[in-house]
Amino acid sequence: MSFLVIGECVADIVRAPEGSGAADRVHPGGSPANVAYGLARLGRDVMLLTQLADDADGRLIADHLKGAGVRVEVGGVPVRTPSAAVGLDAHGRAAYTFDIAWTLERGAPPAEAPTHVHIGSIAAVTAPGAATVLAEVERLRDRATVSYDPNVRPALMGDHAEAVARVERCVALSDVVKASDEDLAWLYPGAEPHEVAARWRALGPAVVLITRGAAGSTVFTGRETITAEAPPVTVVDTVGAGDSFMSAVLDVLAGRGRETLAGLGAEYLARLLCRATAAAAVTVSRAGAQPPDRAELDAAGERFTVRSARVR
């Protein structure tokens, strides 16, 4: 099973809380890069198609990814590596200010034949590079399953109606979609998660997952709706938590063909949520986007036991 992740790398500059006396911290980031890193940490064969500049931040990110075993394919060299200033509130929740452009120029090497493609965030909806991302998905989806995480960044989304249309085009190309409650609140103000899940499933994906931070997560298919509560954990920061959740979801679903996803049973989906929730719990318990490796995730499955899973 091989994974191709397409999307941005970002240097996350985590600002220390005002008056704390602590220094700012720079962490390798970018939602797609974090997903690729999380998959590699779980022992998966993964290539990241991205942009990186030959600067200090670019080298930091490349070394970080390659250290976990990610194969990095640079499809464009920007003037500087994108960055995001990350401010944390008193609860460790992150807010971002971006310095980023996305101009991906080419796809993956023709010899690359992944069995799963993951896209998301800035790279999937930001011109001109988004056109390259979607062309790659369309080229590969006949022989690969596809996942998508909108990971909405309102400051970069532009006109709301146009942004929703771009997101829904990505949803329509996907088999598995994961989004946060914050994503949904921006995309579809006032809509309930089950309403959005039904809307998205009608576009094509068999599996839709909605995360709600400490309130847990829900998975929707045509047959099942499963909700799992999150375990109690001391939060250092929430950077990369959703990406760790996504990596664990893809790890559990690895090898599942498109035709099998819609028929996943309730027990399997509950285990999927428990595994992904444990991965996110590990990540929020330490600074930066630091997902667990397989041994840590196995241990976390016992340590961070999900309190309950409800089937509706």
PDB file of C-alpha atoms in Angstrom:
ATOM      1  CA  MET A   1       0.000   0.000   0.000  1.00  0.00           C
ATOM      2  CA  SER A   2       1.538   3.315  -1.039  1.00  0.00           C
ATOM      3  CA  PHE A   3       0.260   6.809  -0.339  1.00  0.00           C
ATOM      4  CA  LEU A   4       0.677   9.986  -2.337  1.00  0.00           C
ATOM      5  CA  VAL A   5      -0.040  13.170  -0.376  1.00  0.00           C
ATOM      6  CA  ILE A   6      -0.219  16.402  -2.361  1.00  0.00           C
ATOM      7  CA  GLY A   7      -0.040  19.725  -0.604  1.00  0.00           C
ATOM      8  CA  GLU A   8       1.792  22.455   1.181  1.00  0.00           C
ATOM      9  CA  CYS A   9       4.604  22.530   3.682  1.00  0.00           C
ATOM     10  CA  VAL A  10       4.515  25.433   6.132  1.00  0.00           C
ATOM     11  CA  ALA A  11       6.919  26.610   8.806  1.00  0.00           C
ATOM     12  CA  ASP A  12       4.694  27.067  11.864  1.00  0.00           C
ATOM     13  CA  ILE A  13       6.040  29.872  14.053  1.00  0.00           C
ATOM     14  CA  VAL A  14       4.306  29.258  17.370  1.00  0.00           C
ATOM     15  CA  ARG A  15       4.077  32.513  19.285  1.00  0.00           C
ATOM     16  CA  ALA A  16       4.488  32.265  23.021  1.00  0.00           C
ATOM     17  CA  PRO A  17       1.530  33.605  25.047  1.00  0.00           C
ATOM     18  CA  GLU A  18       1.983  37.278  25.814  1.00  0.00           C
ATOM     19  CA  GLY A  19       3.681  37.828  29.153  1.00  0.00           C
ATOM     20  CA  SER A  20       4.758  34.175  29.486  1.00  0.00           C
ATOM     21  CA  GLY A  21       8.461  34.940  29.049  1.00  0.00           C
ATOM     22  CA  ALA A  22       8.784  31.905  26.748  1.00  0.00           C
ATOM     23  CA  ALA A  23      10.458  32.058  23.334  1.00  0.00           C
ATOM     24  CA  ASP A  24       8.669  31.531  20.022  1.00  0.00           C
ATOM     25  CA  ARG A  25       9.062  28.041  18.541  1.00  0.00           C
ATOM     26  CA  VAL A  26       9.367  27.023  14.861  1.00  0.00           C
ATOM     27  CA  HIS A  27       7.852  23.663  13.894  1.00  0.00           C
ATOM     28  CA  PRO A  28       7.578  21.958  10.507  1.00  0.00           C
ATOM     29  CA  GLY A  29       3.922  22.095   9.513  1.00  0.00           C
ATOM     30  CA  GLY A  30       1.317  22.346   6.791  1.00  0.00           C
ATOM     31  CA  SER A  31      -1.707  20.067   6.973  1.00  0.00           C
ATOM     32  CA  PRO A  32      -0.819  17.762   4.031  1.00  0.00           C
ATOM     33  CA  ALA A  33       2.812  17.578   5.159  1.00  0.00           C
ATOM     34  CA  ASN A  34       1.634  16.648   8.655  1.00  0.00           C
ATOM     35  CA  VAL A  35      -0.567  13.874   7.250  1.00  0.00           C
ATOM     36  CA  ALA A  36       2.347  12.496   5.232  1.00  0.00           C
ATOM     37  CA  TYR A  37       4.581  12.653   8.290  1.00  0.00           C
ATOM     38  CA  GLY A  38       1.953  10.911  10.423  1.00  0.00           C
ATOM     39  CA  LEU A  39       1.569   8.103   7.894  1.00  0.00           C
ATOM     40  CA  ALA A  40       5.335   7.608   7.726  1.00  0.00           C
ATOM     41  CA  ARG A  41       5.492   7.525  11.527  1.00  0.00           C
ATOM     42  CA  LEU A  42       2.982   4.679  11.352  1.00  0.00           C
ATOM     43  CA  GLY A  43       5.263   2.779   8.980  1.00  0.00           C
ATOM     44  CA  ARG A  44       3.446   3.558   5.732  1.00  0.00           C
ATOM     45  CA  ASP A  45       5.151   4.075   2.361  1.00  0.00           C
ATOM     46  CA  VAL A  46       4.351   7.693   1.518  1.00  0.00           C
ATOM     47  CA  MET A  47       5.443  10.338  -0.971  1.00  0.00           C
ATOM     48  CA  LEU A  48       4.702  14.036  -0.456  1.00  0.00           C
ATOM     49  CA  LEU A  49       4.379  16.149  -3.599  1.00  0.00           C
ATOM     50  CA  THR A  50       4.956  19.709  -2.435  1.00  0.00           C
ATOM     51  CA  GLN A  51       6.819  22.998  -2.792  1.00  0.00           C
ATOM     52  CA  LEU A  52       9.911  23.889  -0.785  1.00  0.00           C
ATOM     53  CA  ALA A  53      12.420  26.699  -1.076  1.00  0.00           C
ATOM     54  CA  ASP A  54      16.127  26.199  -0.537  1.00  0.00           C
ATOM     55  CA  ASP A  55      16.148  28.230   2.664  1.00  0.00           C
ATOM     56  CA  ALA A  56      16.500  27.506   6.370  1.00  0.00           C
ATOM     57  CA  ASP A  57      12.800  26.721   6.844  1.00  0.00           C
ATOM     58  CA  GLY A  58      12.727  24.540   3.728  1.00  0.00           C
ATOM     59  CA  ARG A  59      15.711  22.522   4.886  1.00  0.00           C
ATOM     60  CA  LEU A  60      14.217  22.186   8.370  1.00  0.00           C
ATOM     61  CA  ILE A  61      10.969  20.807   6.933  1.00  0.00           C
ATOM     62  CA  ALA A  62      12.678  18.506   4.412  1.00  0.00           C
ATOM     63  CA  ASP A  63      14.935  17.010   7.091  1.00  0.00           C
ATOM     64  CA  HIS A  64      11.933  16.543   9.384  1.00  0.00           C
ATOM     65  CA  LEU A  65       9.919  14.708   6.735  1.00  0.00           C
ATOM     66  CA  LYS A  66      12.758  12.568   5.435  1.00  0.00           C
ATOM     67  CA  GLY A  67      13.722  11.668   8.998  1.00  0.00           C
ATOM     68  CA  ALA A  68      10.386   9.890   9.353  1.00  0.00           C
ATOM     69  CA  GLY A  69      10.744   8.168   5.991  1.00  0.00           C
ATOM     70  CA  VAL A  70       8.630  10.455   3.792  1.00  0.00           C
ATOM     71  CA  ARG A  71       9.785  10.595   0.177  1.00  0.00           C
ATOM     72  CA  VAL A  72       9.703  14.281  -0.715  1.00  0.00           C
ATOM     73  CA  GLU A  73       9.031  15.244  -4.338  1.00  0.00           C
ATOM     74  CA  VAL A  74       9.408  18.977  -4.989  1.00  0.00           C
ATOM     75  CA  GLY A  75       7.017  20.106  -7.715  1.00  0.00           C
ATOM     76  CA  GLY A  76       7.950  23.761  -7.506  1.00  0.00           C
ATOM     77  CA  VAL A  77      10.419  26.052  -5.746  1.00  0.00           C
ATOM     78  CA  PRO A  78       8.861  29.213  -4.267  1.00  0.00           C
ATOM     79  CA  VAL A  79      10.843  32.334  -3.439  1.00  0.00           C
ATOM     80  CA  ARG A  80      10.643  31.389   0.233  1.00  0.00           C
ATOM     81  CA  THR A  81       9.146  28.534   2.201  1.00  0.00           C
ATOM     82  CA  PRO A  82       5.613  29.400   3.340  1.00  0.00           C
ATOM     83  CA  SER A  83       5.149  30.273   6.986  1.00  0.00           C
ATOM     84  CA  ALA A  84       2.318  30.676   9.454  1.00  0.00           C
ATOM     85  CA  ALA A  85       2.455  32.604  12.705  1.00  0.00           C
ATOM     86  CA  VAL A  86       0.500  30.513  15.186  1.00  0.00           C
ATOM     87  CA  GLY A  87      -1.026  32.213  18.212  1.00  0.00           C
ATOM     88  CA  LEU A  88      -2.265  30.039  21.063  1.00  0.00           C
ATOM     89  CA  ASP A  89      -5.079  30.982  23.420  1.00  0.00           C
ATOM     90  CA  ALA A  90      -5.290  29.984  27.080  1.00  0.00           C
ATOM     91  CA  HIS A  91      -6.630  26.551  26.080  1.00  0.00           C
ATOM     92  CA  GLY A  92      -3.877  25.829  23.551  1.00  0.00           C
ATOM     93  CA  ARG A  93      -6.148  26.440  20.550  1.00  0.00           C
ATOM     94  CA  ALA A  94      -4.314  27.751  17.514  1.00  0.00           C
ATOM     95  CA  ALA A  95      -5.072  30.761  15.277  1.00  0.00           C
ATOM     96  CA  TYR A  96      -2.968  31.371  12.151  1.00  0.00           C
ATOM     97  CA  THR A  97      -1.586  34.316  10.160  1.00  0.00           C
ATOM     98  CA  PHE A  98      -0.164  33.138   6.820  1.00  0.00           C
ATOM     99  CA  ASP A  99       2.625  34.121   4.449  1.00  0.00           C
ATOM    100  CA  ILE A 100       2.038  31.590   1.700  1.00  0.00           C
ATOM    101  CA  ALA A 101       1.690  31.145  -2.052  1.00  0.00           C
ATOM    102  CA  TRP A 102       0.823  27.905  -3.832  1.00  0.00           C
ATOM    103  CA  THR A 103       2.067  27.559  -7.401  1.00  0.00           C
ATOM    104  CA  LEU A 104       2.666  23.805  -7.821  1.00  0.00           C
ATOM    105  CA  GLU A 105       3.960  23.331 -11.353  1.00  0.00           C
ATOM    106  CA  ARG A 106       3.958  19.576 -11.981  1.00  0.00           C
ATOM    107  CA  GLY A 107       2.566  16.303 -10.761  1.00  0.00           C
ATOM    108  CA  ALA A 108       4.159  13.199  -9.328  1.00  0.00           C
ATOM    109  CA  PRO A 109       6.677  11.224 -11.394  1.00  0.00           C
ATOM    110  CA  PRO A 110       4.859   9.145 -14.038  1.00  0.00           C
ATOM    111  CA  ALA A 111       6.255   5.922 -12.575  1.00  0.00           C
ATOM    112  CA  GLU A 112       4.599   6.622  -9.218  1.00  0.00           C
ATOM    113  CA  ALA A 113       1.497   4.430  -8.832  1.00  0.00           C
ATOM    114  CA  PRO A 114      -0.085   5.081  -5.426  1.00  0.00           C
ATOM    115  CA  THR A 115      -3.052   3.120  -4.188  1.00  0.00           C
ATOM    116  CA  HIS A 116      -4.302   6.105  -2.186  1.00  0.00           C
ATOM    117  CA  VAL A 117      -4.091   9.878  -2.775  1.00  0.00           C
ATOM    118  CA  HIS A 118      -4.670  12.457  -0.046  1.00  0.00           C
ATOM    119  CA  ILE A 119      -5.220  16.168  -0.676  1.00  0.00           C
ATOM    120  CA  GLY A 120      -6.254  19.064   1.478  1.00  0.00           C
ATOM    121  CA  SER A 121      -6.101  22.502   2.947  1.00  0.00           C
ATOM    122  CA  ILE A 122      -4.545  25.444   1.134  1.00  0.00           C
ATOM    123  CA  ALA A 123      -3.130  23.427  -1.763  1.00  0.00           C
ATOM    124  CA  ALA A 124      -6.458  21.978  -2.861  1.00  0.00           C
ATOM    125  CA  VAL A 125      -8.257  25.311  -3.305  1.00  0.00           C
ATOM    126  CA  THR A 126      -5.602  27.994  -3.931  1.00  0.00           C
ATOM    127  CA  ALA A 127      -4.808  29.046  -7.505  1.00  0.00           C
ATOM    128  CA  PRO A 128      -2.777  28.471  -9.518  1.00  0.00           C
ATOM    129  CA  GLY A 129      -1.380  25.339  -7.876  1.00  0.00           C
ATOM    130  CA  ALA A 130      -4.776  23.828  -7.067  1.00  0.00           C
ATOM    131  CA  ALA A 131      -5.289  23.084 -10.768  1.00  0.00           C
ATOM    132  CA  THR A 132      -2.250  20.803 -10.690  1.00  0.00           C
ATOM    133  CA  VAL A 133      -3.522  19.085  -7.539  1.00  0.00           C
ATOM    134  CA  LEU A 134      -6.939  18.351  -9.020  1.00  0.00           C
ATOM    135  CA  ALA A 135      -5.440  17.215 -12.326  1.00  0.00           C
ATOM    136  CA  GLU A 136      -3.341  14.671 -10.415  1.00  0.00           C
ATOM    137  CA  VAL A 137      -6.375  13.397  -8.527  1.00  0.00           C
ATOM    138  CA  GLU A 138      -8.353  13.036 -11.737  1.00  0.00           C
ATOM    139  CA  ARG A 139      -5.425  11.221 -13.367  1.00  0.00           C
ATOM    140  CA  LEU A 140      -4.975   8.751 -10.532  1.00  0.00           C
ATOM    141  CA  ARG A 141      -8.432   8.138  -9.055  1.00  0.00           C
ATOM    142  CA  ASP A 142      -9.327   5.319 -11.466  1.00  0.00           C
ATOM    143  CA  ARG A 143      -6.746   3.168  -9.687  1.00  0.00           C
ATOM    144  CA  ALA A 144      -6.452   4.883  -6.301  1.00  0.00           C
ATOM    145  CA  THR A 145      -8.847   5.847  -3.536  1.00  0.00           C
ATOM    146  CA  VAL A 146      -8.871   9.520  -2.557  1.00  0.00           C
ATOM    147  CA  SER A 147      -9.227  11.424   0.726  1.00  0.00           C
ATOM    148  CA  TYR A 148      -9.670  15.109   1.427  1.00  0.00           C
ATOM    149  CA  ASP A 149      -9.484  17.423   4.443  1.00  0.00           C
ATOM    150  CA  PRO A 150     -10.592  20.997   3.702  1.00  0.00           C
ATOM    151  CA  ASN A 151      -8.796  22.323   6.811  1.00  0.00           C
ATOM    152  CA  VAL A 152     -10.340  25.718   6.118  1.00  0.00           C
ATOM    153  CA  ARG A 153      -8.185  28.817   6.497  1.00  0.00           C
ATOM    154  CA  PRO A 154     -10.721  31.691   6.195  1.00  0.00           C
ATOM    155  CA  ALA A 155      -8.058  34.350   5.617  1.00  0.00           C
ATOM    156  CA  LEU A 156      -6.989  32.539   2.437  1.00  0.00           C
ATOM    157  CA  MET A 157     -10.349  31.346   1.103  1.00  0.00           C
ATOM    158  CA  GLY A 158     -11.546  34.470  -0.723  1.00  0.00           C
ATOM    159  CA  ASP A 159     -15.191  34.825  -1.746  1.00  0.00           C
ATOM    160  CA  HIS A 160     -17.343  32.516   0.374  1.00  0.00           C
ATOM    161  CA  ALA A 161     -19.559  31.106  -2.371  1.00  0.00           C
ATOM    162  CA  GLU A 162     -16.585  30.450  -4.641  1.00  0.00           C
ATOM    163  CA  ALA A 163     -14.697  28.818  -1.766  1.00  0.00           C
ATOM    164  CA  VAL A 164     -17.606  26.472  -1.040  1.00  0.00           C
ATOM    165  CA  ALA A 165     -17.737  25.516  -4.707  1.00  0.00           C
ATOM    166  CA  ARG A 166     -13.991  24.737  -4.719  1.00  0.00           C
ATOM    167  CA  VAL A 167     -14.302  22.659  -1.564  1.00  0.00           C
ATOM    168  CA  GLU A 168     -17.256  20.731  -2.965  1.00  0.00           C
ATOM    169  CA  ARG A 169     -15.350  19.959  -6.157  1.00  0.00           C
ATOM    170  CA  CYS A 170     -12.677  18.309  -3.997  1.00  0.00           C
ATOM    171  CA  VAL A 171     -15.345  16.494  -1.983  1.00  0.00           C
ATOM    172  CA  ALA A 172     -16.858  15.124  -5.210  1.00  0.00           C
ATOM    173  CA  LEU A 173     -13.500  13.616  -6.216  1.00  0.00           C
ATOM    174  CA  SER A 174     -13.032  11.904  -2.851  1.00  0.00           C
ATOM    175  CA  ASP A 175     -13.960   8.634  -1.176  1.00  0.00           C
ATOM    176  CA  VAL A 176     -13.171   9.752   2.395  1.00  0.00           C
ATOM    177  CA  VAL A 177     -13.596  13.311   3.705  1.00  0.00           C
ATOM    178  CA  LYS A 178     -12.656  14.611   7.154  1.00  0.00           C
ATOM    179  CA  ALA A 179     -13.540  18.076   8.456  1.00  0.00           C
ATOM    180  CA  SER A 180     -13.696  19.866  11.785  1.00  0.00           C
ATOM    181  CA  ASP A 181     -16.720  21.557  13.288  1.00  0.00           C
ATOM    182  CA  GLU A 182     -14.879  24.864  12.746  1.00  0.00           C
ATOM    183  CA  ASP A 183     -14.561  24.052   9.030  1.00  0.00           C
ATOM    184  CA  LEU A 184     -18.294  23.402   8.806  1.00  0.00           C
ATOM    185  CA  ALA A 185     -19.183  26.563  10.723  1.00  0.00           C
ATOM    186  CA  TRP A 186     -17.345  28.662   8.142  1.00  0.00           C
ATOM    187  CA  LEU A 187     -18.464  26.744   5.056  1.00  0.00           C
ATOM    188  CA  TYR A 188     -22.120  26.247   6.030  1.00  0.00           C
ATOM    189  CA  PRO A 189     -23.102  28.642   8.836  1.00  0.00           C
ATOM    190  CA  GLY A 190     -25.925  27.248  10.957  1.00  0.00           C
ATOM    191  CA  ALA A 191     -25.969  23.806   9.332  1.00  0.00           C
ATOM    192  CA  GLU A 192     -25.883  20.700  11.510  1.00  0.00           C
ATOM    193  CA  PRO A 193     -23.037  18.198  10.950  1.00  0.00           C
ATOM    194  CA  HIS A 194     -25.420  15.467   9.787  1.00  0.00           C
ATOM    195  CA  GLU A 195     -26.857  17.860   7.191  1.00  0.00           C
ATOM    196  CA  VAL A 196     -23.404  18.625   5.808  1.00  0.00           C
ATOM    197  CA  ALA A 197     -22.448  14.949   5.869  1.00  0.00           C
ATOM    198  CA  ALA A 198     -25.551  14.067   3.847  1.00  0.00           C
ATOM    199  CA  ARG A 199     -24.813  16.874   1.385  1.00  0.00           C
ATOM    200  CA  TRP A 200     -21.243  15.682   0.925  1.00  0.00           C
ATOM    201  CA  ARG A 201     -22.108  11.999   0.656  1.00  0.00           C
ATOM    202  CA  ALA A 202     -24.547  12.884  -2.121  1.00  0.00           C
ATOM    203  CA  LEU A 203     -21.579  14.336  -4.027  1.00  0.00           C
ATOM    204  CA  GLY A 204     -19.614  11.079  -3.906  1.00  0.00           C
ATOM    205  CA  PRO A 205     -17.621  10.133  -0.778  1.00  0.00           C
ATOM    206  CA  ALA A 206     -18.638   6.977   1.053  1.00  0.00           C
ATOM    207  CA  VAL A 207     -17.211   8.059   4.428  1.00  0.00           C
ATOM    208  CA  VAL A 208     -17.462  11.499   6.057  1.00  0.00           C
ATOM    209  CA  LEU A 209     -15.824  12.221   9.420  1.00  0.00           C
ATOM    210  CA  ILE A 210     -16.476  15.302  11.554  1.00  0.00           C
ATOM    211  CA  THR A 211     -14.199  16.168  14.474  1.00  0.00           C
ATOM    212  CA  ARG A 212     -15.211  18.422  17.368  1.00  0.00           C
ATOM    213  CA  GLY A 213     -12.046  18.668  19.438  1.00  0.00           C
ATOM    214  CA  ALA A 214     -12.607  17.736  23.068  1.00  0.00           C
ATOM    215  CA  ALA A 215     -16.255  16.950  22.246  1.00  0.00           C
ATOM    216  CA  GLY A 216     -15.257  13.922  20.163  1.00  0.00           C
ATOM    217  CA  SER A 217     -15.910  12.899  16.579  1.00  0.00           C
ATOM    218  CA  THR A 218     -18.535  11.308  14.348  1.00  0.00           C
ATOM    219  CA  VAL A 219     -18.322   9.161  11.234  1.00  0.00           C
ATOM    220  CA  PHE A 220     -21.167   9.076   8.702  1.00  0.00           C
ATOM    221  CA  THR A 221     -21.721   6.480   5.988  1.00  0.00           C
ATOM    222  CA  GLY A 222     -24.811   5.523   4.053  1.00  0.00           C
ATOM    223  CA  ARG A 223     -25.522   2.808   6.628  1.00  0.00           C
ATOM    224  CA  GLU A 224     -24.105   4.026   9.928  1.00  0.00           C
ATOM    225  CA  THR A 225     -23.606   7.080  12.121  1.00  0.00           C
ATOM    226  CA  ILE A 226     -21.088   6.497  14.918  1.00  0.00           C
ATOM    227  CA  THR A 227     -20.056   9.043  17.548  1.00  0.00           C
ATOM    228  CA  ALA A 228     -17.073   8.639  19.875  1.00  0.00           C
ATOM    229  CA  GLU A 229     -16.240  10.871  22.820  1.00  0.00           C
ATOM    230  CA  ALA A 230     -12.691  12.134  23.192  1.00  0.00           C
ATOM    231  CA  PRO A 231     -10.592  10.970  26.142  1.00  0.00           C
ATOM    232  CA  PRO A 232      -9.532  13.456  28.830  1.00  0.00           C
ATOM    233  CA  VAL A 233      -6.029  14.765  28.152  1.00  0.00           C
ATOM    234  CA  THR A 234      -3.872  17.690  29.248  1.00  0.00           C
ATOM    235  CA  VAL A 235      -3.561  19.905  26.170  1.00  0.00           C
ATOM    236  CA  VAL A 236      -0.195  21.499  25.380  1.00  0.00           C
ATOM    237  CA  ASP A 237      -1.436  22.798  22.021  1.00  0.00           C
ATOM    238  CA  THR A 238      -3.770  21.633  19.270  1.00  0.00           C
ATOM    239  CA  VAL A 239      -1.351  22.109  16.356  1.00  0.00           C
ATOM    240  CA  GLY A 240      -1.582  19.116  14.014  1.00  0.00           C
ATOM    241  CA  ALA A 241      -4.234  17.238  16.001  1.00  0.00           C
ATOM    242  CA  GLY A 242      -6.639  16.983  13.072  1.00  0.00           C
ATOM    243  CA  ASP A 243      -3.826  15.855  10.790  1.00  0.00           C
ATOM    244  CA  SER A 244      -2.845  13.090  13.218  1.00  0.00           C
ATOM    245  CA  PHE A 245      -6.495  12.038  13.294  1.00  0.00           C
ATOM    246  CA  MET A 246      -6.484  11.923   9.477  1.00  0.00           C
ATOM    247  CA  SER A 247      -3.257   9.894   9.313  1.00  0.00           C
ATOM    248  CA  ALA A 248      -4.664   7.314  11.699  1.00  0.00           C
ATOM    249  CA  VAL A 249      -7.909   7.096   9.706  1.00  0.00           C
ATOM    250  CA  LEU A 250      -5.962   6.433   6.503  1.00  0.00           C
ATOM    251  CA  ASP A 251      -3.772   3.889   8.267  1.00  0.00           C
ATOM    252  CA  VAL A 252      -6.819   1.938   9.454  1.00  0.00           C
ATOM    253  CA  LEU A 253      -8.495   2.126   6.031  1.00  0.00           C
ATOM    254  CA  ALA A 254      -5.335   1.171   4.104  1.00  0.00           C
ATOM    255  CA  GLY A 255      -6.079  -1.430   1.468  1.00  0.00           C
ATOM    256  CA  ARG A 256      -9.829  -0.857   1.498  1.00  0.00           C
ATOM    257  CA  GLY A 257     -11.052  -0.488  -2.044  1.00  0.00           C
ATOM    258  CA  ARG A 258     -13.637   2.055  -3.126  1.00  0.00           C
ATOM    259  CA  GLU A 259     -16.303  -0.619  -3.380  1.00  0.00           C
ATOM    260  CA  THR A 260     -15.898  -1.677   0.277  1.00  0.00           C
ATOM    261  CA  LEU A 261     -15.952   1.703   2.020  1.00  0.00           C
ATOM    262  CA  ALA A 262     -19.712   2.220   1.936  1.00  0.00           C
ATOM    263  CA  GLY A 263     -20.311  -1.161   3.562  1.00  0.00           C
ATOM    264  CA  LEU A 264     -18.090  -0.754   6.630  1.00  0.00           C
ATOM    265  CA  GLY A 265     -19.871  -2.027   9.740  1.00  0.00           C
ATOM    266  CA  ALA A 266     -20.577  -0.247  12.998  1.00  0.00           C
ATOM    267  CA  GLU A 267     -17.919  -2.084  15.039  1.00  0.00           C
ATOM    268  CA  TYR A 268     -15.234  -1.385  12.443  1.00  0.00           C
ATOM    269  CA  LEU A 269     -16.158   2.296  12.292  1.00  0.00           C
ATOM    270  CA  ALA A 270     -16.136   2.562  16.091  1.00  0.00           C
ATOM    271  CA  ARG A 271     -12.622   1.083  16.170  1.00  0.00           C
ATOM    272  CA  LEU A 272     -11.614   3.537  13.442  1.00  0.00           C
ATOM    273  CA  LEU A 273     -12.767   6.490  15.539  1.00  0.00           C
ATOM    274  CA  CYS A 274     -11.097   5.142  18.669  1.00  0.00           C
ATOM    275  CA  ARG A 275      -7.775   4.735  16.865  1.00  0.00           C
ATOM    276  CA  ALA A 276      -7.907   8.176  15.262  1.00  0.00           C
ATOM    277  CA  THR A 277      -8.990   9.835  18.507  1.00  0.00           C
ATOM    278  CA  ALA A 278      -6.087   8.241  20.352  1.00  0.00           C
ATOM    279  CA  ALA A 279      -3.662   9.606  17.732  1.00  0.00           C
ATOM    280  CA  ALA A 280      -5.065  13.112  18.169  1.00  0.00           C
ATOM    281  CA  ALA A 281      -4.896  12.785  21.975  1.00  0.00           C
ATOM    282  CA  VAL A 282      -1.190  11.967  21.824  1.00  0.00           C
ATOM    283  CA  THR A 283      -0.558  14.921  19.539  1.00  0.00           C
ATOM    284  CA  VAL A 284      -2.309  17.541  21.676  1.00  0.00           C
ATOM    285  CA  SER A 285      -0.412  16.290  24.730  1.00  0.00           C
ATOM    286  CA  ARG A 286       2.904  17.566  23.315  1.00  0.00           C
ATOM    287  CA  ALA A 287       4.089  20.701  21.525  1.00  0.00           C
ATOM    288  CA  GLY A 288       3.741  21.051  17.775  1.00  0.00           C
ATOM    289  CA  ALA A 289       2.544  18.569  15.160  1.00  0.00           C
ATOM    290  CA  GLN A 290       4.185  15.482  16.655  1.00  0.00           C
ATOM    291  CA  PRO A 291       2.000  12.447  15.855  1.00  0.00           C
ATOM    292  CA  PRO A 292       2.620   9.057  17.417  1.00  0.00           C
ATOM    293  CA  ASP A 293       4.525   6.227  15.817  1.00  0.00           C
ATOM    294  CA  ARG A 294       2.868   2.815  15.685  1.00  0.00           C
ATOM    295  CA  ALA A 295       4.159   1.654  19.076  1.00  0.00           C
ATOM    296  CA  GLU A 296       3.015   4.904  20.722  1.00  0.00           C
ATOM    297  CA  LEU A 297      -0.384   4.661  19.061  1.00  0.00           C
ATOM    298  CA  ASP A 298      -0.814   1.063  20.172  1.00  0.00           C
ATOM    299  CA  ALA A 299       0.009   2.119  23.729  1.00  0.00           C
ATOM    300  CA  ALA A 300      -2.251   5.159  23.489  1.00  0.00           C
ATOM    301  CA  GLY A 301      -5.135   2.927  22.493  1.00  0.00           C
ATOM    302  CA  GLU A 302      -4.933   1.506  25.995  1.00  0.00           C
ATOM    303  CA  ARG A 303      -3.924   4.682  27.832  1.00  0.00           C
ATOM    304  CA  PHE A 304      -6.368   7.062  26.118  1.00  0.00           C
ATOM    305  CA  THR A 305      -9.448   4.894  26.127  1.00  0.00           C
ATOM    306  CA  VAL A 306     -12.386   6.514  24.363  1.00  0.00           C
ATOM    307  CA  ARG A 307     -15.148   6.829  26.949  1.00  0.00           C
ATOM    308  CA  SER A 308     -17.960   5.630  24.723  1.00  0.00           C
ATOM    309  CA  ALA A 309     -19.011   5.042  21.170  1.00  0.00           C
ATOM    310  CA  ARG A 310     -22.637   5.548  20.234  1.00  0.00           C
ATOM    311  CA  VAL A 311     -24.302   4.088  17.184  1.00  0.00           C
ATOM    312  CA  ARG A 312     -27.283   5.941  15.724  1.00  0.00           C
TER     313      ARG A 312
END
